[in-house]
mmCIF file of C-alpha atoms in Angstrom:
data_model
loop_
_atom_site.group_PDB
_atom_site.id
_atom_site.type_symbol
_atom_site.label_atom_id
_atom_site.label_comp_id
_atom_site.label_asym_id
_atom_site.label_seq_id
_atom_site.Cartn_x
_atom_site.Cartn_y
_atom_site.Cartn_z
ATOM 1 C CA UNK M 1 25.359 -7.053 -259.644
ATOM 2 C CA UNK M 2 25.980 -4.123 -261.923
ATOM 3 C CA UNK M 3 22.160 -2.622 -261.448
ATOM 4 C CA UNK M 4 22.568 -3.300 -257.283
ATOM 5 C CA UNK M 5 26.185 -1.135 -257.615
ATOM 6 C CA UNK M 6 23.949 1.582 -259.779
ATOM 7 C CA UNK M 7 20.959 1.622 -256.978
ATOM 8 C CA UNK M 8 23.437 1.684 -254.147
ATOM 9 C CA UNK M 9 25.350 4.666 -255.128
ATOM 10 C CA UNK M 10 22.017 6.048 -256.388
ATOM 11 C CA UNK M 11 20.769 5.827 -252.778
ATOM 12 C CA UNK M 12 23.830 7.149 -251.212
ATOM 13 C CA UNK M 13 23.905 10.453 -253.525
ATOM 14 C CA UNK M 14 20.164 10.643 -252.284
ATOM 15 C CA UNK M 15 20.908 10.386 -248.728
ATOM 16 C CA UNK M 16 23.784 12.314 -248.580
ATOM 17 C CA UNK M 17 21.835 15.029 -250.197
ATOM 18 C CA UNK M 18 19.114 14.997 -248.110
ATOM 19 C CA UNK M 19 21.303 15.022 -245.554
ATOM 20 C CA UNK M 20 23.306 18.039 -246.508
ATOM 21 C CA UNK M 21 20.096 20.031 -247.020
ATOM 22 C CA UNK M 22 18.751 18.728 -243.334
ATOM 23 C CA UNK M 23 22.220 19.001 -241.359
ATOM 24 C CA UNK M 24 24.830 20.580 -243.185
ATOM 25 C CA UNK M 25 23.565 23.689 -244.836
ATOM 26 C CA UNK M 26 20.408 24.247 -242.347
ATOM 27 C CA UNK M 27 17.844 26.739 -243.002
ATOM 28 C CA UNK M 28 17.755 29.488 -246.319
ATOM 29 C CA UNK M 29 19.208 32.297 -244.368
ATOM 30 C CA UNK M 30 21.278 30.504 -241.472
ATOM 31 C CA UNK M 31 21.878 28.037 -239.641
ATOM 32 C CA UNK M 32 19.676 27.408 -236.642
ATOM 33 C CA UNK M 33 16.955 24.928 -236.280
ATOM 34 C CA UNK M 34 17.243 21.800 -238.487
ATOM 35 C CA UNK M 35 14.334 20.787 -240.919
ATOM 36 C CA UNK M 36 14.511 17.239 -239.414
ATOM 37 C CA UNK M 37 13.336 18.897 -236.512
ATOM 38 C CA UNK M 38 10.355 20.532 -237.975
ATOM 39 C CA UNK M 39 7.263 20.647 -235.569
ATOM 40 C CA UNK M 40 3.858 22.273 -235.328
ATOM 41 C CA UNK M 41 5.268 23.954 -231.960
ATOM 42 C CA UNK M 42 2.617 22.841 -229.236
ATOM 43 C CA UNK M 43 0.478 20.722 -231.753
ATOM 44 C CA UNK M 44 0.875 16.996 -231.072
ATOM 45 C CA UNK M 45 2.074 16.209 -234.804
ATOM 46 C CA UNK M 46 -0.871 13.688 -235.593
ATOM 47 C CA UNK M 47 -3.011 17.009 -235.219
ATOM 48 C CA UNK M 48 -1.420 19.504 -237.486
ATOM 49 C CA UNK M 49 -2.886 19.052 -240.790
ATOM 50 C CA UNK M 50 -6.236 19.621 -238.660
ATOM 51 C CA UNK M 51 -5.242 22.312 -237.601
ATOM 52 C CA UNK M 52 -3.856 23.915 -240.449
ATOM 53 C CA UNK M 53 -7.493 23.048 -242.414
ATOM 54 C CA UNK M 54 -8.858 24.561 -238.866
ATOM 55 C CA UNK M 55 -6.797 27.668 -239.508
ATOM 56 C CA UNK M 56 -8.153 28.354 -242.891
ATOM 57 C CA UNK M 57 -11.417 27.965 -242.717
ATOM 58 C CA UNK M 58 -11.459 30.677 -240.389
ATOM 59 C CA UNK M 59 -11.033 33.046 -243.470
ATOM 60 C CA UNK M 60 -13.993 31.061 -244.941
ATOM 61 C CA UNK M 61 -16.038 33.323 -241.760
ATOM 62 C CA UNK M 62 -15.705 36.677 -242.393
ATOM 63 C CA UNK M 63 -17.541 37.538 -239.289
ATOM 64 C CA UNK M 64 -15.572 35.511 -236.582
ATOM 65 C CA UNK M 65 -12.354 37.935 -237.774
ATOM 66 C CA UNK M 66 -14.393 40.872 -235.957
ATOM 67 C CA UNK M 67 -14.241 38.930 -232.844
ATOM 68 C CA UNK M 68 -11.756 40.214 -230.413
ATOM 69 C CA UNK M 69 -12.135 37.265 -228.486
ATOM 70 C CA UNK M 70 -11.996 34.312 -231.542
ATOM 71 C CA UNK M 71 -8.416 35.931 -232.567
ATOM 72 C CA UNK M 72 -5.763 35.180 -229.826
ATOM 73 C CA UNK M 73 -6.767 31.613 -230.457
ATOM 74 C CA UNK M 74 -6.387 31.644 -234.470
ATOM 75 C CA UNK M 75 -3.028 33.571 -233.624
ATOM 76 C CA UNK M 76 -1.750 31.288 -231.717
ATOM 77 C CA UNK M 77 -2.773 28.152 -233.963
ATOM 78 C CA UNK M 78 -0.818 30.079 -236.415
ATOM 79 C CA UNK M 79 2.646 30.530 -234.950
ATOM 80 C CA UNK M 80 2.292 26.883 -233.692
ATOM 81 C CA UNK M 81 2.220 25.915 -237.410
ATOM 82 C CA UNK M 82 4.915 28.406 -238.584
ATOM 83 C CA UNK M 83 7.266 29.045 -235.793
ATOM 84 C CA UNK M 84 9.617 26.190 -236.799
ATOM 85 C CA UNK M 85 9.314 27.257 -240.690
ATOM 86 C CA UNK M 86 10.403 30.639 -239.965
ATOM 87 C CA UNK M 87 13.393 29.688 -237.419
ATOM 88 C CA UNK M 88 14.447 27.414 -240.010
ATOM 89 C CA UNK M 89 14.018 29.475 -243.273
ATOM 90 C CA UNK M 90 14.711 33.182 -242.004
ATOM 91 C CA UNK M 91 16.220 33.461 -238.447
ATOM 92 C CA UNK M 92 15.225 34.542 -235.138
ATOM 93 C CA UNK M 93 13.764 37.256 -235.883
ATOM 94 C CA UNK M 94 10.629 37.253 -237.526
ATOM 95 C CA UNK M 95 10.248 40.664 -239.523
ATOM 96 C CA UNK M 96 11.775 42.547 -242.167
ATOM 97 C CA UNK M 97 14.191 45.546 -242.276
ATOM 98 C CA UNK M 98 15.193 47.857 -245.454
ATOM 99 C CA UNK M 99 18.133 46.050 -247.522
ATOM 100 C CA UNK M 100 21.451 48.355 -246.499
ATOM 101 C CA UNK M 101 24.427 48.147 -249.205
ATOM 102 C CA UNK M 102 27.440 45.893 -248.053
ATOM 103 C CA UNK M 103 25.465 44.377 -245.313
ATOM 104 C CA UNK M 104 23.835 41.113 -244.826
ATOM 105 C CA UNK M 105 20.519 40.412 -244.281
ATOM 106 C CA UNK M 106 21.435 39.676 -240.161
ATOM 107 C CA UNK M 107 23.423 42.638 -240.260
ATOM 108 C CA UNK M 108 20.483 45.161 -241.331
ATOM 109 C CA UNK M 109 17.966 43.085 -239.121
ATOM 110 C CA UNK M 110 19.816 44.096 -236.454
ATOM 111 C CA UNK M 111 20.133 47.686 -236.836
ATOM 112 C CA UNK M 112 16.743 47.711 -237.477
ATOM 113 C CA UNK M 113 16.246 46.474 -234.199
ATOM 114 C CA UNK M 114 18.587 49.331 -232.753
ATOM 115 C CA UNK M 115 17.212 51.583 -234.185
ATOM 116 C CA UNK M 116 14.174 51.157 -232.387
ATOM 117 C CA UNK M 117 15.796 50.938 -229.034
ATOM 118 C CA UNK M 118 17.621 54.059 -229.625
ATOM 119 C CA UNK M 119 14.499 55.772 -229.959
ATOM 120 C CA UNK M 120 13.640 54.717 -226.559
ATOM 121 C CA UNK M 121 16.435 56.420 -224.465
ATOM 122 C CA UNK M 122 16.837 53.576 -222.600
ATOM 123 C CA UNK M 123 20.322 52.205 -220.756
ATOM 124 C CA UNK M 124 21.534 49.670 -217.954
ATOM 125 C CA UNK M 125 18.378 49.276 -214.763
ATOM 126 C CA UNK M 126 16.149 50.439 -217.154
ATOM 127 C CA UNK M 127 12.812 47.721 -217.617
ATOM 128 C CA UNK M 128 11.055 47.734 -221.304
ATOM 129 C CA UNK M 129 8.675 45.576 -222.992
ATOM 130 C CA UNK M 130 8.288 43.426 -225.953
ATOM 131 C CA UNK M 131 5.103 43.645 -227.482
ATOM 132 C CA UNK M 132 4.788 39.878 -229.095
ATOM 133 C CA UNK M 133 8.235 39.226 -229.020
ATOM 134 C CA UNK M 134 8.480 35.784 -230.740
ATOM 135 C CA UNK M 135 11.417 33.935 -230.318
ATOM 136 C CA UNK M 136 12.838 36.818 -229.437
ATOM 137 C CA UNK M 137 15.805 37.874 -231.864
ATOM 138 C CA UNK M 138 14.919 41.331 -231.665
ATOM 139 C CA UNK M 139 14.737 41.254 -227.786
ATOM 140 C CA UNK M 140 18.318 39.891 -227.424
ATOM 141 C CA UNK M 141 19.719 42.421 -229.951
ATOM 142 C CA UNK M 142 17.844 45.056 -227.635
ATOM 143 C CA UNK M 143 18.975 44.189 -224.890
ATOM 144 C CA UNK M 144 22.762 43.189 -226.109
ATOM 145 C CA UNK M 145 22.725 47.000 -227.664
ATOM 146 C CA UNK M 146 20.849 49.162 -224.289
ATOM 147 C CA UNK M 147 21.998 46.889 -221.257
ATOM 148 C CA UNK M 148 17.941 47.130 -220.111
ATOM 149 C CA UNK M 149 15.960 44.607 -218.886
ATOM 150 C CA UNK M 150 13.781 43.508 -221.775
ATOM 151 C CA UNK M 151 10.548 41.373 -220.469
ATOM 152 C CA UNK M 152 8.650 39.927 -223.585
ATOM 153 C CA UNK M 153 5.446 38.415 -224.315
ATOM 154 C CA UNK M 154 4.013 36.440 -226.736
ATOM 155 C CA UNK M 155 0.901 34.721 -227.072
ATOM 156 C CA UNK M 156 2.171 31.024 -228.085
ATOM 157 C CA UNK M 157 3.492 29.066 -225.696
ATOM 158 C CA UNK M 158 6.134 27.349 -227.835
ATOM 159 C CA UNK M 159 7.977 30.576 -228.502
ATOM 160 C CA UNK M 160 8.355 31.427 -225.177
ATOM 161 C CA UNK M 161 10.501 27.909 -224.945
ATOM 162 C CA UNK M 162 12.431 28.610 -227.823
ATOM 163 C CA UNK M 163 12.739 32.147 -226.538
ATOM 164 C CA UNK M 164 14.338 30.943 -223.573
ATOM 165 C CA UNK M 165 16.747 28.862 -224.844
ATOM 166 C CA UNK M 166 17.954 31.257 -227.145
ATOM 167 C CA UNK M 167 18.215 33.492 -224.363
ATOM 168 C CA UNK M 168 20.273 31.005 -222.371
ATOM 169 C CA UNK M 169 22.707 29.793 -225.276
ATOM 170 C CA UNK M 170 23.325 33.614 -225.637
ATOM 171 C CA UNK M 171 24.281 34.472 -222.465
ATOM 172 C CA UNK M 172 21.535 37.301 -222.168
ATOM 173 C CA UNK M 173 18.954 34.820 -219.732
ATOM 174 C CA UNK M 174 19.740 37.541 -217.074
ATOM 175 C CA UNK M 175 18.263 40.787 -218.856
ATOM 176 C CA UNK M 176 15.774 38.625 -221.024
ATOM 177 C CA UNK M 177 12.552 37.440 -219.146
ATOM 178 C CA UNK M 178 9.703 36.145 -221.673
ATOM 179 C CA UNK M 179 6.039 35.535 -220.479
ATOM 180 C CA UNK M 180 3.227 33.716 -222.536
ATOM 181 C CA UNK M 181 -0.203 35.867 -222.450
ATOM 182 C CA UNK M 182 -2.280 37.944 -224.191
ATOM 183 C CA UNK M 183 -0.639 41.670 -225.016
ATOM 184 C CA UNK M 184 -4.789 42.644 -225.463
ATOM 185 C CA UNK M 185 -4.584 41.667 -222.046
ATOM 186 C CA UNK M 186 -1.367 41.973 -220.542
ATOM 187 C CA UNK M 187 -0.647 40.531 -216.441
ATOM 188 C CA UNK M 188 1.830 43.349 -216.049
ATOM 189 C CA UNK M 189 0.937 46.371 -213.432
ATOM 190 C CA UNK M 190 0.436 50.237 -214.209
ATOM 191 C CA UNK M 191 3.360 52.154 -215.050
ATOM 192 C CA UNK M 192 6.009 49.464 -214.374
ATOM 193 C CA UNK M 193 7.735 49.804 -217.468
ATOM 194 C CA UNK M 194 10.247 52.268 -218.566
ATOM 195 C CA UNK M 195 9.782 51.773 -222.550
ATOM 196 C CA UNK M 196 8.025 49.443 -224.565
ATOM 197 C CA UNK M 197 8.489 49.037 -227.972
ATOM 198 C CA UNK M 198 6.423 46.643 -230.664
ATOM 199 C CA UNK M 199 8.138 45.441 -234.200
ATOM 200 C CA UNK M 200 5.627 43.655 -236.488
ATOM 201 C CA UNK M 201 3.233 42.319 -233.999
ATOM 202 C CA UNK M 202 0.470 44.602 -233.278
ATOM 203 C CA UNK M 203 -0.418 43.652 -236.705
ATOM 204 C CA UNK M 204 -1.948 40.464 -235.500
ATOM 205 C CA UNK M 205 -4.502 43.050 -233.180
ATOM 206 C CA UNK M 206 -8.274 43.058 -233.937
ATOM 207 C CA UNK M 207 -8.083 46.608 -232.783
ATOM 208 C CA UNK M 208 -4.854 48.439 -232.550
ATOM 209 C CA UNK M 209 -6.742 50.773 -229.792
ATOM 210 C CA UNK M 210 -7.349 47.584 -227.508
ATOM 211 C CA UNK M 211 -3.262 46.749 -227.583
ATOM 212 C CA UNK M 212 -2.443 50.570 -227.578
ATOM 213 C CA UNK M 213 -4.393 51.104 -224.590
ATOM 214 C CA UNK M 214 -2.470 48.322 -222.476
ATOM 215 C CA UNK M 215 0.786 49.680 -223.284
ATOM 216 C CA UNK M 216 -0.618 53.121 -222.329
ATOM 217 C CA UNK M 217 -1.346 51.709 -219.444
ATOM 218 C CA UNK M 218 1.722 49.703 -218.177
ATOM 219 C CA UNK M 219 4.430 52.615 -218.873
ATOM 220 C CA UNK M 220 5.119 54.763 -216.538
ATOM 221 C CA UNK M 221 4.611 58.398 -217.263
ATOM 222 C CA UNK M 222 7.061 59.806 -219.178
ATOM 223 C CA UNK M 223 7.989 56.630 -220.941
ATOM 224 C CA UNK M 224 8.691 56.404 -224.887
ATOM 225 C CA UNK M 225 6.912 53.765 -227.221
ATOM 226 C CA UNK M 226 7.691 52.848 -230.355
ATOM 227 C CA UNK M 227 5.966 50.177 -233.221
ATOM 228 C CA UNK M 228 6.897 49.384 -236.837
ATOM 229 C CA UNK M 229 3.177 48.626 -237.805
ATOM 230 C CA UNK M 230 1.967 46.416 -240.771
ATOM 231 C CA UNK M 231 -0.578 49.007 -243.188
ATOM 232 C CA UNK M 232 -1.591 49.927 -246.338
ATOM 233 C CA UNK M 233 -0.124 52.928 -247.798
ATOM 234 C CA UNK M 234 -1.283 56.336 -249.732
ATOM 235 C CA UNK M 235 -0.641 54.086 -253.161
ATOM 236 C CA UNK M 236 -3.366 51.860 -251.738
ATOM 237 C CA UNK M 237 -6.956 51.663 -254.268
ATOM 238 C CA UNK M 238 -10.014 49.329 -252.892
ATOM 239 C CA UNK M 239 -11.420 49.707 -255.797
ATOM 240 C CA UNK M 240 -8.567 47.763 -258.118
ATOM 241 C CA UNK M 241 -8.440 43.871 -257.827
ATOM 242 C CA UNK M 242 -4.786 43.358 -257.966
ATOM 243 C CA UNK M 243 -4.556 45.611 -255.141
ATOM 244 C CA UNK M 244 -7.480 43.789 -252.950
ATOM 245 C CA UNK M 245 -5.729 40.177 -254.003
ATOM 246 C CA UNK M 246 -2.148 41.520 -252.381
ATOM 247 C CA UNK M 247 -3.713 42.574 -249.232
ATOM 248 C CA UNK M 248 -6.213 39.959 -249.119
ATOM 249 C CA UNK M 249 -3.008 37.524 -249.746
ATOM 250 C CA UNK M 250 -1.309 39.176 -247.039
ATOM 251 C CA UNK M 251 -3.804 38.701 -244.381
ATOM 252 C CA UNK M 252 -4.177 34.860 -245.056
ATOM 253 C CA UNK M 253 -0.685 33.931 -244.395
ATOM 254 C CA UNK M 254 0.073 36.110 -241.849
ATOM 255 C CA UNK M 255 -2.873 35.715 -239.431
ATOM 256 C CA UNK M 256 -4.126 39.397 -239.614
ATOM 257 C CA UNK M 257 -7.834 40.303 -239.170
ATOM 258 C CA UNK M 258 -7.184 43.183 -241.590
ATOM 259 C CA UNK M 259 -4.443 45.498 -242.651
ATOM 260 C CA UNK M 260 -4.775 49.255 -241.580
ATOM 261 C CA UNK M 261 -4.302 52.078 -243.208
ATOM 262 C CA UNK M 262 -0.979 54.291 -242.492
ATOM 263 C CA UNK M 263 -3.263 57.438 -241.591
ATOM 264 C CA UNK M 264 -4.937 55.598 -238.800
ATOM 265 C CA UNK M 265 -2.221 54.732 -236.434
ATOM 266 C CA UNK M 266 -1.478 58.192 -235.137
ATOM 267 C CA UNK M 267 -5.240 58.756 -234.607
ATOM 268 C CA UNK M 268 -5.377 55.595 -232.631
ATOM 269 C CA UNK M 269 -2.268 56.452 -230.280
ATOM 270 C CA UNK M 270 -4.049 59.785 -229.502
ATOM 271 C CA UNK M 271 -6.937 58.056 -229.250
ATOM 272 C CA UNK M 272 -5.649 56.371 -226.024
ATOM 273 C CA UNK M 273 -3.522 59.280 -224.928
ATOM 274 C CA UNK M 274 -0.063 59.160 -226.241
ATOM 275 C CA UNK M 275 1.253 62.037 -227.477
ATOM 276 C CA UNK M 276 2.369 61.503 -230.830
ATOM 277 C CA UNK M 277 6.373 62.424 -231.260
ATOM 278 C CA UNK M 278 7.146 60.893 -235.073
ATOM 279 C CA UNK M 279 5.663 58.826 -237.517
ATOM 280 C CA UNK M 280 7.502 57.492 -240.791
ATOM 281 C CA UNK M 281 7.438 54.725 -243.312
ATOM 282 C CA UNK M 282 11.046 53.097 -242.597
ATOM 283 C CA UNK M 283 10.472 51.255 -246.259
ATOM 284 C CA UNK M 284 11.073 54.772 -247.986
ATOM 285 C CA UNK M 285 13.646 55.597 -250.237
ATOM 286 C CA UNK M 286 16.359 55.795 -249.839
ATOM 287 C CA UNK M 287 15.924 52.635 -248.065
ATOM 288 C CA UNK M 288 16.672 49.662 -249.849
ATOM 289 C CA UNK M 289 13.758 47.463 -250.931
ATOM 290 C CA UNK M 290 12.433 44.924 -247.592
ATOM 291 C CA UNK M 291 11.085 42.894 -249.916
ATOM 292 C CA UNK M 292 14.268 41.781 -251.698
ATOM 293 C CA UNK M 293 15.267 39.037 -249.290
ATOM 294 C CA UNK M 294 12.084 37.518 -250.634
ATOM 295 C CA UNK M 295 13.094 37.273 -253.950
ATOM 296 C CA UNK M 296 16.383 36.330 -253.327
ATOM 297 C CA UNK M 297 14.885 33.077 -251.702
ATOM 298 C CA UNK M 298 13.069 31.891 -254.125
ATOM 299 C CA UNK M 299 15.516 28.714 -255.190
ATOM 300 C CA UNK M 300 15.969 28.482 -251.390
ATOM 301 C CA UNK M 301 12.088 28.479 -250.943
ATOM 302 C CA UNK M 302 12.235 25.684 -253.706
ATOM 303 C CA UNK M 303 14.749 23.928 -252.076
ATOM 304 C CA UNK M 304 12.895 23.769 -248.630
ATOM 305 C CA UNK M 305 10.032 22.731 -250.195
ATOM 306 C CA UNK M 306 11.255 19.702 -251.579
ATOM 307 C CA UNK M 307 12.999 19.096 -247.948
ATOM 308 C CA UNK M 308 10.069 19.091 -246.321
ATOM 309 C CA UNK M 309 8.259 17.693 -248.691
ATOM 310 C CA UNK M 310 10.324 15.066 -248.436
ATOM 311 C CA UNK M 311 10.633 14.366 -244.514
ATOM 312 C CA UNK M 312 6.877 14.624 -244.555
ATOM 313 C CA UNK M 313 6.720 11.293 -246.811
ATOM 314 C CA UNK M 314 9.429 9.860 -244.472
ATOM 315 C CA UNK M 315 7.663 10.545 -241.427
ATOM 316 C CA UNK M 316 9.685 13.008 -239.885
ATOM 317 C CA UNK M 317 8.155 16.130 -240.244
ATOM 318 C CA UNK M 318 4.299 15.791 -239.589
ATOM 319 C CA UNK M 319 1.617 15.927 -241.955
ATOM 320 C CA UNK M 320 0.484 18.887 -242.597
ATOM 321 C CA UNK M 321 3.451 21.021 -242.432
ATOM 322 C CA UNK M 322 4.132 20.601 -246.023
ATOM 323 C CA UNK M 323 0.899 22.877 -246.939
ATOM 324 C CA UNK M 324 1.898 25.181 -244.437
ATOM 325 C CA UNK M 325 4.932 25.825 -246.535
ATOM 326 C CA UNK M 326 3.379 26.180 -248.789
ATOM 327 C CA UNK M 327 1.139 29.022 -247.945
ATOM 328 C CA UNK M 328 3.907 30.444 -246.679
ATOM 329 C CA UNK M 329 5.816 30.570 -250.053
ATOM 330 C CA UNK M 330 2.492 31.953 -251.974
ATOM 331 C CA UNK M 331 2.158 34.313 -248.850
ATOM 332 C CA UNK M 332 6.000 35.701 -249.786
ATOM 333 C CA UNK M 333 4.649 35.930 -253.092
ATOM 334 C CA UNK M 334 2.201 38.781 -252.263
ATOM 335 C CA UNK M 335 4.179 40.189 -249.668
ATOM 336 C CA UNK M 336 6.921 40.962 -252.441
ATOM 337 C CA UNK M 337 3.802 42.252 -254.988
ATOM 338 C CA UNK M 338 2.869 44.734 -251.661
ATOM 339 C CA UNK M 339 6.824 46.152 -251.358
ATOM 340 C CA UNK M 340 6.986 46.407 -255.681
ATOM 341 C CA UNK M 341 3.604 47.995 -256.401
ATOM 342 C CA UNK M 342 4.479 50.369 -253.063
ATOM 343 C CA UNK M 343 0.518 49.607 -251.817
ATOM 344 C CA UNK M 344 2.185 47.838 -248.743
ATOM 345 C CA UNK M 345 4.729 48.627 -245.935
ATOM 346 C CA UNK M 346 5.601 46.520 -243.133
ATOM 347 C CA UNK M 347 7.646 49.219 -240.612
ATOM 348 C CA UNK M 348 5.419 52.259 -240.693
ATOM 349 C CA UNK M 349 6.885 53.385 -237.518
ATOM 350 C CA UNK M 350 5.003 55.509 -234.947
ATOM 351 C CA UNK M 351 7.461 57.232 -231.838
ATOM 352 C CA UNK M 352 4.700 58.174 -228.674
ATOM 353 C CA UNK M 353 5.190 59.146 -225.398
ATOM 354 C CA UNK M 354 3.229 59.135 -222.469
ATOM 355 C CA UNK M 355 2.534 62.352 -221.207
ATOM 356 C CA UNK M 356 4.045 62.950 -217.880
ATOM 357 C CA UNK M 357 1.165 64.281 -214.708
ATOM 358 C CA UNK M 358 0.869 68.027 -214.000
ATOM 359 C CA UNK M 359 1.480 66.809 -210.428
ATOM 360 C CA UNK M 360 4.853 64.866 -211.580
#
């Protein structure tokens, strides 16, 4: 009777753990989607281990990552495996922004996200676009801060319905309007956008030129663009290994066919047409570290782990989902060896405008 009593509280300490960690205190950063309902986004959940082995091996072929036309698919594959991870562990926004002094990590991602509407002299009537917007955290706080109309789009179906209901449960469904497609290929017409702006997405671009030149071509003349671009920096050497395992690291688990170098992105926005107003590496001193949120979750990365870990032997979360966490975690790893070793920036931000006609 005694060893029944033991095994019974035993299992109720258990369960009201797991429960705590599931319900309770929700994801690393905030609460927001709980790991009990962890999904691989459209992927029926019998099919996500497959497709996270899919996923990999597509680094195992060097030469399908120079195919424009292989890489929307692997992109989307990805956020289908991740989406949930990140809403869970991070937010709703899925980027960084410098650490700020006396503010939280929500409060600096959000005047990150300002700062790049500011930029775009945009108010009330005014329409701008979301280059891969996500789930669109950085769209509401755009739209919240300028009054515009913010249309996004995003290539994964599954954000764009977690998009919207964020949208809705914020009372912003009015100004936000999110579309799935391609932003290679985007079904918006010429100049019918007053501003556009991109925040860690063109990354994902086989060719920034190819994404550059449909935003070219859907603002209207006149119009101001701005991106916080994922590159290599001026501390950046090919030729050392611990510098080619960062990057290399990087590009894994984030679904990139290959960082860029910082000097290139200006030359590519001319390339197209833009004129080129500023470029700057937000990650600068004296801006705080980006990476430091990183290393501040590392017990809450262990704690996750063992969460999902654990729903993934119970059944809940599908198969599968506990390597993607994994890569994820390792992925942080190098992400935080990029921001230390200074061979890495994630909001390398470029300003352009279109130039207005001579007949205008």
């Amino acid at each position: 009777m005694e060893n029944l009593t033991l095994f019974m509280t035993a299992a109720v300490i258990a369960g009201g753990g797991l429960y705590w960690f599931m319900c309770i205190l929700g994801s690393a950063e905030q609460k927001g989607k709980r790991a009990a309902d962890l999904s691989g986004g459209s992927i029926s959940a019998e099919k996500v281990g497959d497709k996270y082995k899919q996923y990999w091996s597509f680094f195992l072929r060097p030469k399908e990552i120079d195919k424009p036309s292989q890489v929307p698919a692997f992109v989307d594959t990805f956020y289908n495996l991740v989406t949930d991870i990140y809403e869970w562990g991070w937010g709703q926004s899925f980027h960084f922004s410098p650490s700020i002094p006396g503010k939280s990590h929500a409060a600096a991602t959000r005047l990150h996200e300002e700062f790049a509407v500011d930029l775009l002299r945009v108010g009330p009537g005014d329409r701008i676009l979301d280059v891969g917007c996500g789930v669109g955290g950085p769209m509401r706080a755009i739209a919240a801060r300028s009054g515009s109309n913010v249309v996004g789009i995003t290539i994964n179906e599954y954000q764009v319905g977690r998009a919207r209901t964020h949208n809705k449960k914020a009372g912003l469904d009015s100004l936000c309007e999110v579309v799935c497609g391609d932003f290679l290929q985007m079904p918006f017409d010429d100049e019918s956008f007053d501003g556009a702006y991109s925040i860690e997405a063109t990354c994902h671009a086989p060719k920034l030129e190819d994404v550059y030149g449909e935003v070219y071509r859907v603002l209207k003349p006149g119009a101001m663009y701005v991106s916080y671009e994922w590159v290599t920096t001026a501390e950046y050497r090919s030729d050392d290994p611990e510098h080619v395992e960062i990057v290399q690291g990087i590009e894994r688990g984030d679904a990139l066919p290959g960082l860029r170098c910082f000097d290139e992105v200006a030359e590519i926005a001319r390339k197209v047409g833009f004129e080129v107003v500023e470029e700057k590496d937000l990650a600068r001193p004296p801006s705080g570290p980006w990476w430091a949120r990183l290393k501040m979750g590392r017990i809450a990365y262990w704690r996750n782990h063992v969460v999902v870990s654990v729903l993934a032997k119970l059944g809940v979360a599908p198969e599968g989902v506990v390597e993607v966490h994994d890569m994820l975690y390792k992925t942080a790893g190098h992400l935080t060896r990029g921001g230390e070793t200074g061979i890495f920036t994630p909001m390398y931000m470029i300003l352009c405008r279109k130039p207005v006609k001579a007949d205008d």
